[in-house]
CSV table of C-alpha atoms in Angstrom, one decimal:
chain,number,residue,atom,x,y,z
A,93,UNK,CA,0.0,0.0,0.0
A,94,UNK,CA,1.4,3.4,-1.0
A,95,UNK,CA,2.0,6.0,1.7
A,96,UNK,CA,-0.7,8.4,0.7
A,97,UNK,CA,-3.2,5.6,0.4
A,98,UNK,CA,-2.2,4.3,3.9
A,99,UNK,CA,-2.8,7.8,5.3
A,100,UNK,CA,-6.3,7.8,3.9
A,101,UNK,CA,-6.9,4.3,5.2
A,102,UNK,CA,-5.7,5.3,8.7
A,103,UNK,CA,-7.9,8.4,8.7
A,104,UNK,CA,-11.0,6.3,7.7
A,105,UNK,CA,-10.2,3.9,10.5
A,106,UNK,CA,-10.4,6.8,13.0
A,107,UNK,CA,-13.7,8.1,11.5
A,108,UNK,CA,-15.4,5.6,9.2
A,109,UNK,CA,-18.4,7.9,8.6
A,110,UNK,CA,-16.3,10.9,7.6
A,111,UNK,CA,-17.1,12.5,4.2
A,112,UNK,CA,-14.5,12.6,1.5
A,113,UNK,CA,-14.3,16.4,1.9
A,114,UNK,CA,-13.7,16.2,5.6
A,115,UNK,CA,-11.0,13.6,5.1
A,116,UNK,CA,-9.4,15.8,2.4
A,117,UNK,CA,-9.4,18.8,4.8
A,118,UNK,CA,-7.9,16.7,7.6
A,119,UNK,CA,-5.2,15.2,5.4
A,120,UNK,CA,-4.5,18.5,3.4
A,121,UNK,CA,-5.3,16.7,0.2
A,122,UNK,CA,-7.9,17.4,-2.6
A,123,UNK,CA,-11.2,15.7,-2.4
A,124,UNK,CA,-10.5,14.1,-5.9
A,125,UNK,CA,-7.3,12.7,-4.6
A,126,UNK,CA,-9.0,11.2,-1.5
A,127,UNK,CA,-11.7,9.7,-3.8
A,128,UNK,CA,-9.0,8.1,-5.9
A,129,UNK,CA,-7.3,6.5,-2.9
A,130,UNK,CA,-10.7,5.3,-1.5
A,131,UNK,CA,-11.3,3.6,-4.9
A,132,UNK,CA,-8.0,1.8,-4.6
A,133,UNK,CA,-8.7,0.7,-1.1
A,134,UNK,CA,-12.1,-0.6,-2.2
A,135,UNK,CA,-10.6,-2.4,-5.2
A,136,UNK,CA,-8.1,-4.2,-3.1
A,137,UNK,CA,-10.5,-5.2,-0.4
A,138,UNK,CA,-9.5,-2.9,2.5
A,139,UNK,CA,-12.9,-1.1,2.3
A,140,UNK,CA,-16.0,-3.3,1.8
A,141,UNK,CA,-18.8,-0.9,1.1
A,142,UNK,CA,-20.7,2.3,1.9
A,143,UNK,CA,-19.9,4.0,5.2
A,144,UNK,CA,-16.3,2.8,4.8
A,145,UNK,CA,-16.9,-0.6,6.3
A,146,UNK,CA,-13.3,-1.8,6.8
A,147,UNK,CA,-12.0,-5.3,6.2
A,148,UNK,CA,-11.3,-7.3,9.3
A,149,UNK,CA,-8.1,-9.2,9.8
A,150,UNK,CA,-8.1,-13.1,9.8
A,151,UNK,CA,-11.6,-13.2,8.3
A,152,UNK,CA,-13.1,-16.4,6.8
A,153,UNK,CA,-15.4,-16.1,3.8
A,154,UNK,CA,-17.4,-19.2,3.1
A,155,UNK,CA,-19.0,-19.7,-0.3
A,156,UNK,CA,-21.5,-22.6,-0.6
A,157,UNK,CA,-24.8,-24.1,0.2
A,158,UNK,CA,-27.3,-23.0,2.8
A,159,UNK,CA,-30.5,-24.8,3.4
A,160,UNK,CA,-33.1,-25.9,5.9
A,161,UNK,CA,-32.5,-29.4,7.3
A,162,UNK,CA,-35.5,-31.6,8.2
A,163,UNK,CA,-34.3,-34.7,10.0
A,164,UNK,CA,-36.3,-37.8,11.0
A,165,UNK,CA,-34.8,-40.1,13.6
A,166,UNK,CA,-36.3,-43.5,14.1
A,167,UNK,CA,-36.8,-44.7,17.6
A,168,UNK,CA,-36.5,-48.4,16.6
A,169,UNK,CA,-35.0,-50.4,13.8
A,170,UNK,CA,-36.1,-48.7,10.6
A,171,UNK,CA,-38.8,-50.5,8.6
A,172,UNK,CA,-38.8,-49.8,4.9
A,173,UNK,CA,-42.1,-49.0,3.2
A,174,UNK,CA,-43.8,-48.3,6.6
A,175,UNK,CA,-44.4,-45.5,9.0
A,176,UNK,CA,-41.7,-45.4,11.7
A,177,UNK,CA,-42.2,-43.8,15.2
A,178,UNK,CA,-39.5,-41.2,15.9
A,179,UNK,CA,-38.7,-37.5,16.1
A,180,UNK,CA,-38.6,-34.9,13.4
A,181,UNK,CA,-36.4,-31.7,13.8
A,182,UNK,CA,-35.9,-28.7,11.6
A,183,UNK,CA,-32.6,-26.9,11.8
A,184,UNK,CA,-30.3,-24.7,9.7
A,185,UNK,CA,-28.1,-26.6,7.3
A,186,UNK,CA,-26.0,-26.7,4.2
A,187,UNK,CA,-22.3,-27.6,4.1
A,188,UNK,CA,-21.0,-24.1,3.6
A,189,UNK,CA,-23.4,-22.6,6.1
A,190,UNK,CA,-22.6,-25.3,8.6
A,191,UNK,CA,-18.9,-24.7,8.4
A,192,UNK,CA,-19.5,-21.0,8.8
A,193,UNK,CA,-21.7,-21.5,11.9
A,194,UNK,CA,-19.2,-23.8,13.5
A,195,UNK,CA,-16.4,-21.4,12.9
A,196,UNK,CA,-18.4,-18.5,14.4
A,197,UNK,CA,-19.3,-20.6,17.5
A,198,UNK,CA,-15.6,-21.3,17.9
A,199,UNK,CA,-14.9,-17.5,17.9
A,200,UNK,CA,-13.8,-16.9,14.3
A,201,UNK,CA,-14.9,-13.9,12.2
A,202,UNK,CA,-16.8,-15.4,9.2
A,203,UNK,CA,-18.9,-14.1,6.3
A,204,UNK,CA,-21.2,-16.3,4.4
A,205,UNK,CA,-21.9,-16.0,0.7
A,206,UNK,CA,-24.9,-18.3,-0.2
A,207,UNK,CA,-28.1,-18.1,-2.3
A,208,UNK,CA,-31.3,-18.1,-0.2
A,209,UNK,CA,-34.9,-17.7,-1.5
A,210,UNK,CA,-37.1,-14.7,-0.7
A,211,UNK,CA,-39.5,-16.9,1.3
A,212,UNK,CA,-40.4,-17.4,5.0
A,213,UNK,CA,-38.0,-20.4,5.2
A,214,UNK,CA,-35.2,-18.2,3.9
A,215,UNK,CA,-36.0,-15.4,6.4
A,216,UNK,CA,-35.8,-18.0,9.2
A,217,UNK,CA,-32.6,-19.5,7.9
A,218,UNK,CA,-30.9,-16.1,7.7
A,219,UNK,CA,-32.0,-15.1,11.2
A,220,UNK,CA,-30.8,-18.4,12.7
A,221,UNK,CA,-27.5,-18.0,10.9
A,222,UNK,CA,-27.1,-14.4,12.1
A,223,UNK,CA,-27.9,-15.3,15.7
A,224,UNK,CA,-25.0,-17.8,15.9
A,225,UNK,CA,-22.5,-15.1,15.0
A,226,UNK,CA,-22.1,-15.4,11.2
A,227,UNK,CA,-22.1,-12.2,9.2
A,228,UNK,CA,-25.0,-12.5,6.7
A,229,UNK,CA,-24.6,-9.2,4.9
A,230,UNK,CA,-23.4,-11.0,1.8
A,231,UNK,CA,-26.1,-13.6,1.5
A,232,UNK,CA,-27.8,-13.4,-2.0
A,233,UNK,CA,-31.6,-13.5,-2.1
A,234,UNK,CA,-33.3,-15.2,-5.1
A,235,UNK,CA,-36.7,-13.9,-6.0
A,236,UNK,CA,-38.1,-17.0,-7.7
A,237,UNK,CA,-36.3,-20.1,-6.5
A,238,UNK,CA,-37.2,-21.6,-3.0
A,239,UNK,CA,-34.7,-21.8,-0.2
A,240,UNK,CA,-32.8,-25.1,-0.4
A,241,UNK,CA,-34.1,-28.0,1.7
A,242,UNK,CA,-32.4,-31.2,2.9
A,243,UNK,CA,-34.7,-34.1,4.1
A,244,UNK,CA,-32.9,-37.0,5.9
A,245,UNK,CA,-33.9,-40.2,7.6
A,246,UNK,CA,-31.7,-41.7,10.3
A,247,UNK,CA,-32.0,-45.1,11.9
A,248,UNK,CA,-32.1,-45.7,15.6
A,249,UNK,CA,-28.2,-45.5,15.8
A,250,UNK,CA,-28.2,-42.1,14.1
A,251,UNK,CA,-26.9,-43.4,10.8
A,252,UNK,CA,-28.1,-41.8,7.6
A,253,UNK,CA,-30.3,-44.2,5.6
A,254,UNK,CA,-31.8,-41.9,3.0
A,255,UNK,CA,-32.0,-38.2,2.0
A,256,UNK,CA,-33.4,-35.9,-0.6
A,257,UNK,CA,-31.8,-32.6,-1.3
A,258,UNK,CA,-33.6,-29.8,-3.1
A,259,UNK,CA,-30.6,-27.6,-3.9
A,260,UNK,CA,-31.7,-26.1,-7.2
A,261,UNK,CA,-31.0,-22.6,-5.9
A,262,UNK,CA,-27.2,-23.2,-5.6
A,263,UNK,CA,-27.0,-23.2,-9.4
A,264,UNK,CA,-28.0,-19.5,-9.2
A,265,UNK,CA,-24.7,-18.7,-7.5
A,266,UNK,CA,-22.8,-18.0,-10.7
A,267,UNK,CA,-19.8,-15.8,-11.5
A,268,UNK,CA,-22.0,-12.8,-12.2
A,269,UNK,CA,-23.3,-12.9,-8.6
A,270,UNK,CA,-19.9,-13.4,-7.1
A,271,UNK,CA,-18.4,-10.5,-9.1
A,272,UNK,CA,-20.6,-8.3,-6.9
A,273,UNK,CA,-18.7,-9.6,-3.9
A,274,UNK,CA,-15.2,-8.9,-5.1
A,275,UNK,CA,-14.3,-6.6,-2.2
A,276,UNK,CA,-15.1,-9.1,0.5
A,277,UNK,CA,-13.4,-11.9,-1.4
A,278,UNK,CA,-10.3,-9.7,-2.0
A,279,UNK,CA,-10.1,-9.0,1.7
A,280,UNK,CA,-10.6,-12.5,3.0
A,281,UNK,CA,-7.8,-14.2,5.0
A,282,UNK,CA,-9.2,-17.6,4.0
A,283,UNK,CA,-11.9,-18.5,1.5
A,284,UNK,CA,-13.7,-21.8,1.9
A,285,UNK,CA,-15.7,-23.3,-1.0
A,286,UNK,CA,-17.8,-26.3,-1.0
A,287,UNK,CA,-18.4,-28.6,-4.0
A,288,UNK,CA,-22.1,-27.8,-4.0
A,289,UNK,CA,-21.1,-24.9,-6.2
A,290,UNK,CA,-21.7,-25.2,-9.9
A,291,UNK,CA,-18.7,-26.3,-11.9
A,292,UNK,CA,-18.6,-23.0,-13.9
A,293,UNK,CA,-18.5,-21.1,-10.6
A,294,UNK,CA,-15.6,-23.1,-9.3
A,295,UNK,CA,-13.8,-22.7,-12.6
A,296,UNK,CA,-14.2,-18.9,-12.3
A,297,UNK,CA,-12.9,-18.9,-8.7
A,298,UNK,CA,-9.9,-20.9,-9.8
A,299,UNK,CA,-9.0,-18.1,-12.2
A,300,UNK,CA,-9.0,-15.4,-9.6
A,301,UNK,CA,-5.9,-13.9,-8.1
A,302,UNK,CA,-7.1,-13.1,-4.6
A,303,UNK,CA,-4.3,-13.0,-2.1
A,304,UNK,CA,-5.9,-15.6,0.2
A,305,UNK,CA,-5.7,-19.2,1.4
A,306,UNK,CA,-8.1,-21.4,-0.4
A,307,UNK,CA,-9.9,-24.3,1.4
A,308,UNK,CA,-12.4,-26.7,0.0
A,309,UNK,CA,-14.8,-29.3,1.2
A,310,UNK,CA,-15.5,-32.1,-1.2
A,311,UNK,CA,-19.1,-32.6,0.0
A,312,UNK,CA,-19.9,-35.9,-1.8
A,313,UNK,CA,-18.4,-38.4,-4.2
A,314,UNK,CA,-20.8,-37.1,-6.9
A,315,UNK,CA,-19.8,-33.5,-6.5
A,316,UNK,CA,-16.1,-33.8,-5.5
A,317,UNK,CA,-14.7,-33.9,-9.0
A,318,UNK,CA,-16.0,-30.3,-9.5
A,319,UNK,CA,-13.0,-29.2,-7.4
A,320,UNK,CA,-10.4,-30.4,-9.9
A,321,UNK,CA,-9.8,-27.0,-11.5
A,322,UNK,CA,-9.0,-25.4,-8.1
A,323,UNK,CA,-6.9,-28.2,-6.5
A,324,UNK,CA,-3.5,-26.7,-7.3
A,325,UNK,CA,-4.6,-23.5,-5.4
A,326,UNK,CA,-5.9,-25.2,-2.3
A,327,UNK,CA,-4.1,-24.7,1.0
A,328,UNK,CA,-6.3,-27.5,2.5
A,329,UNK,CA,-8.7,-30.0,1.0
A,330,UNK,CA,-11.1,-31.9,3.3
A,331,UNK,CA,-12.6,-35.1,1.8
A,332,UNK,CA,-13.6,-38.6,2.8
A,333,UNK,CA,-12.2,-41.6,1.1
A,334,UNK,CA,-15.0,-42.0,-1.5
A,335,UNK,CA,-14.7,-38.3,-2.4
A,336,UNK,CA,-10.9,-38.6,-2.7
A,337,UNK,CA,-11.3,-41.6,-5.0
A,338,UNK,CA,-13.8,-39.6,-7.1
A,339,UNK,CA,-11.5,-36.7,-7.5
A,340,UNK,CA,-8.6,-38.9,-8.5
A,341,UNK,CA,-10.8,-41.3,-10.6
A,342,UNK,CA,-9.1,-44.3,-8.9
A,343,UNK,CA,-9.9,-47.3,-6.7
A,344,UNK,CA,-7.2,-46.9,-4.2
A,345,UNK,CA,-8.1,-48.2,-0.7
A,346,UNK,CA,-5.0,-47.2,1.3
A,347,UNK,CA,-5.8,-43.9,3.1
A,348,UNK,CA,-2.2,-42.8,3.2
A,349,UNK,CA,-1.7,-43.5,-0.5
A,350,UNK,CA,-5.0,-41.6,-1.3
A,351,UNK,CA,-3.7,-38.6,0.7
A,352,UNK,CA,-0.3,-38.7,-1.1
A,353,UNK,CA,-2.0,-38.9,-4.5
A,354,UNK,CA,-4.1,-35.8,-3.7
A,355,UNK,CA,-1.0,-33.9,-2.8
A,356,UNK,CA,0.5,-34.7,-6.2
A,357,UNK,CA,-2.4,-32.7,-7.7
A,358,UNK,CA,-1.0,-29.5,-6.1
A,359,UNK,CA,-3.1,-29.5,-2.9
A,360,UNK,CA,-0.9,-28.2,-0.1
A,361,UNK,CA,-2.5,-30.3,2.7
A,362,UNK,CA,-5.2,-32.9,3.0
A,363,UNK,CA,-7.7,-33.6,5.8
A,364,UNK,CA,-9.0,-37.1,5.0
A,365,UNK,CA,-12.0,-38.2,7.0
A,366,UNK,CA,-11.9,-42.0,7.7
A,367,UNK,CA,-15.4,-42.2,9.2
A,368,UNK,CA,-15.3,-44.4,12.4
A,369,UNK,CA,-11.6,-44.8,12.0
A,370,UNK,CA,-10.8,-41.2,12.6
A,371,UNK,CA,-9.0,-38.8,10.4
A,372,UNK,CA,-5.7,-38.6,8.5
A,373,UNK,CA,-3.8,-35.4,7.8
A,374,UNK,CA,-1.0,-35.1,5.2
A,375,UNK,CA,1.2,-32.4,3.7
A,376,UNK,CA,4.7,-32.4,2.3
A,377,UNK,CA,6.2,-33.0,5.7
A,378,UNK,CA,3.6,-34.7,7.8
A,379,UNK,CA,1.3,-37.8,7.6
A,380,UNK,CA,-0.6,-38.4,10.8
A,381,UNK,CA,-3.6,-40.5,11.6
A,382,UNK,CA,-5.8,-39.9,14.6
A,383,UNK,CA,-8.5,-42.2,15.9
A,384,UNK,CA,-12.0,-41.0,16.8
A,385,UNK,CA,-12.9,-40.0,20.3
A,386,UNK,CA,-15.5,-42.3,22.0
A,387,UNK,CA,-19.0,-40.8,21.6
A,388,UNK,CA,-22.7,-41.7,21.7
A,389,UNK,CA,-24.0,-40.6,18.2
A,390,UNK,CA,-27.5,-39.4,17.7
A,391,UNK,CA,-27.1,-38.1,14.2
A,392,UNK,CA,-24.2,-38.0,11.8
A,393,UNK,CA,-25.4,-34.9,9.9
A,394,UNK,CA,-22.9,-32.2,10.0
A,395,UNK,CA,-20.1,-34.1,11.7
A,396,UNK,CA,-17.7,-33.6,8.7
A,397,UNK,CA,-18.5,-29.9,8.6
A,398,UNK,CA,-17.6,-29.6,12.3
A,399,UNK,CA,-14.4,-31.6,11.7
A,400,UNK,CA,-13.1,-29.1,9.1
A,401,UNK,CA,-14.2,-26.0,11.2
A,402,UNK,CA,-12.6,-27.5,14.3
A,403,UNK,CA,-9.3,-28.1,12.5
A,404,UNK,CA,-9.3,-24.6,11.1
A,405,UNK,CA,-10.0,-23.1,14.5
A,406,UNK,CA,-7.3,-25.1,16.1
A,407,UNK,CA,-4.9,-24.0,13.5
A,408,UNK,CA,-5.8,-20.4,14.3
A,409,UNK,CA,-5.0,-21.1,17.9
A,410,UNK,CA,-1.6,-22.4,16.8
A,411,UNK,CA,-2.2,-25.8,18.3
A,412,UNK,CA,0.3,-28.5,17.4
A,413,UNK,CA,-0.9,-30.9,14.6
A,414,UNK,CA,-1.7,-33.8,17.0
A,415,UNK,CA,-3.7,-31.4,19.3
A,416,UNK,CA,-5.4,-29.8,16.3
A,417,UNK,CA,-6.6,-33.2,15.0
A,418,UNK,CA,-7.8,-34.1,18.5
A,419,UNK,CA,-9.7,-30.8,18.7
A,420,UNK,CA,-11.3,-31.3,15.3
A,421,UNK,CA,-12.3,-34.9,16.1
A,422,UNK,CA,-13.9,-33.6,19.4
A,423,UNK,CA,-15.9,-31.0,17.4
A,424,UNK,CA,-17.1,-33.9,15.1
A,425,UNK,CA,-17.9,-36.1,18.1
A,426,UNK,CA,-19.9,-33.4,19.9
A,427,UNK,CA,-21.9,-32.8,16.7
A,428,UNK,CA,-22.6,-36.5,16.4
A,429,UNK,CA,-24.1,-36.3,19.9
A,430,UNK,CA,-26.4,-33.5,18.9
A,431,UNK,CA,-29.7,-34.0,17.0
A,432,UNK,CA,-28.8,-31.0,14.9
A,433,UNK,CA,-26.2,-30.5,12.1
A,434,UNK,CA,-24.5,-27.9,14.3
A,435,UNK,CA,-24.1,-28.4,18.1
A,436,UNK,CA,-25.3,-25.2,19.8
A,437,UNK,CA,-22.8,-25.9,22.6
A,438,UNK,CA,-19.8,-25.8,20.3
A,439,UNK,CA,-17.3,-23.4,21.8
A,440,UNK,CA,-13.6,-23.6,22.4
A,441,UNK,CA,-14.1,-23.8,26.1
A,442,UNK,CA,-16.7,-26.6,25.8
A,443,UNK,CA,-14.7,-28.6,23.3
A,444,UNK,CA,-11.6,-28.3,25.5
A,445,UNK,CA,-13.6,-29.5,28.5
A,446,UNK,CA,-15.1,-32.3,26.5
A,447,UNK,CA,-11.7,-33.6,25.6
A,448,UNK,CA,-10.5,-33.3,29.2
A,449,UNK,CA,-13.5,-35.4,30.4
A,450,UNK,CA,-12.4,-38.4,28.3
């Protein structure tokens, strides 16, 4: 940043609502010169919008799906083609939104960019997301498509048996929509994308030159291959074994070999979920597997999202790799023990106490 531009930036920090003329008078510059520096600050992501909203340091921006989860949990062994006694819960969901909520609950600054319908369900979803600490200013409302919905059925052990996802609205999140969010994307410390995004949108993101750390969640074996164009730019890829095989178009069954093969695509580090066997982390210098913590699962919805958020939060806390993986697995376990895709009790203090109680 040039010296004059920095002076304007520092003046705005002291008085974000100041007019261009008052800034010019204070700095003994012309109003036109101040306007030019403000344009540069906006273009490079230091200023995010009207009123001189300043970019925050170490901010996460999550781009992905946001939907309403409707989860049915059978009380007894699930009987196909029949009505099963159980409980039904509605909660906020969507991979990108879930990651954002978990990060916010763990104390991180996070903005969500996601398409949501202009309907009552969408209003409820935005309010619930805002209440958990996520910045919802950059959510994109769609006037005709409904807010995304995810309907899941879990057995008596909390294992997913079937699901239907109405995520048509995610296809509306194209490059033209994201171009309106250039300032927040430019200012982001880390950008997290999920593979729910359309292939063309991921292609566009891969072509951008934002000075940021890219992170991706592979979401599912069907959608994971969409991430191929952006793999070489990723600081971290989170995937399970099926998703990794789909990305690599292979049948490899050795987790360590899978992780190493992902690294050869240009990914800097891999967080490979092994389900009930825990998690494996690999980068150019490390390859460490960590077993799951013991837990009493109620629902496995959102556990992978909590795993990624927990690992990122632990990294922000500068925890050692073994500790970071333990923290991430604890976030996943606490989510497994919740009927919701996001455990409302997820905080750094609670996770730390949960680990200490083992």
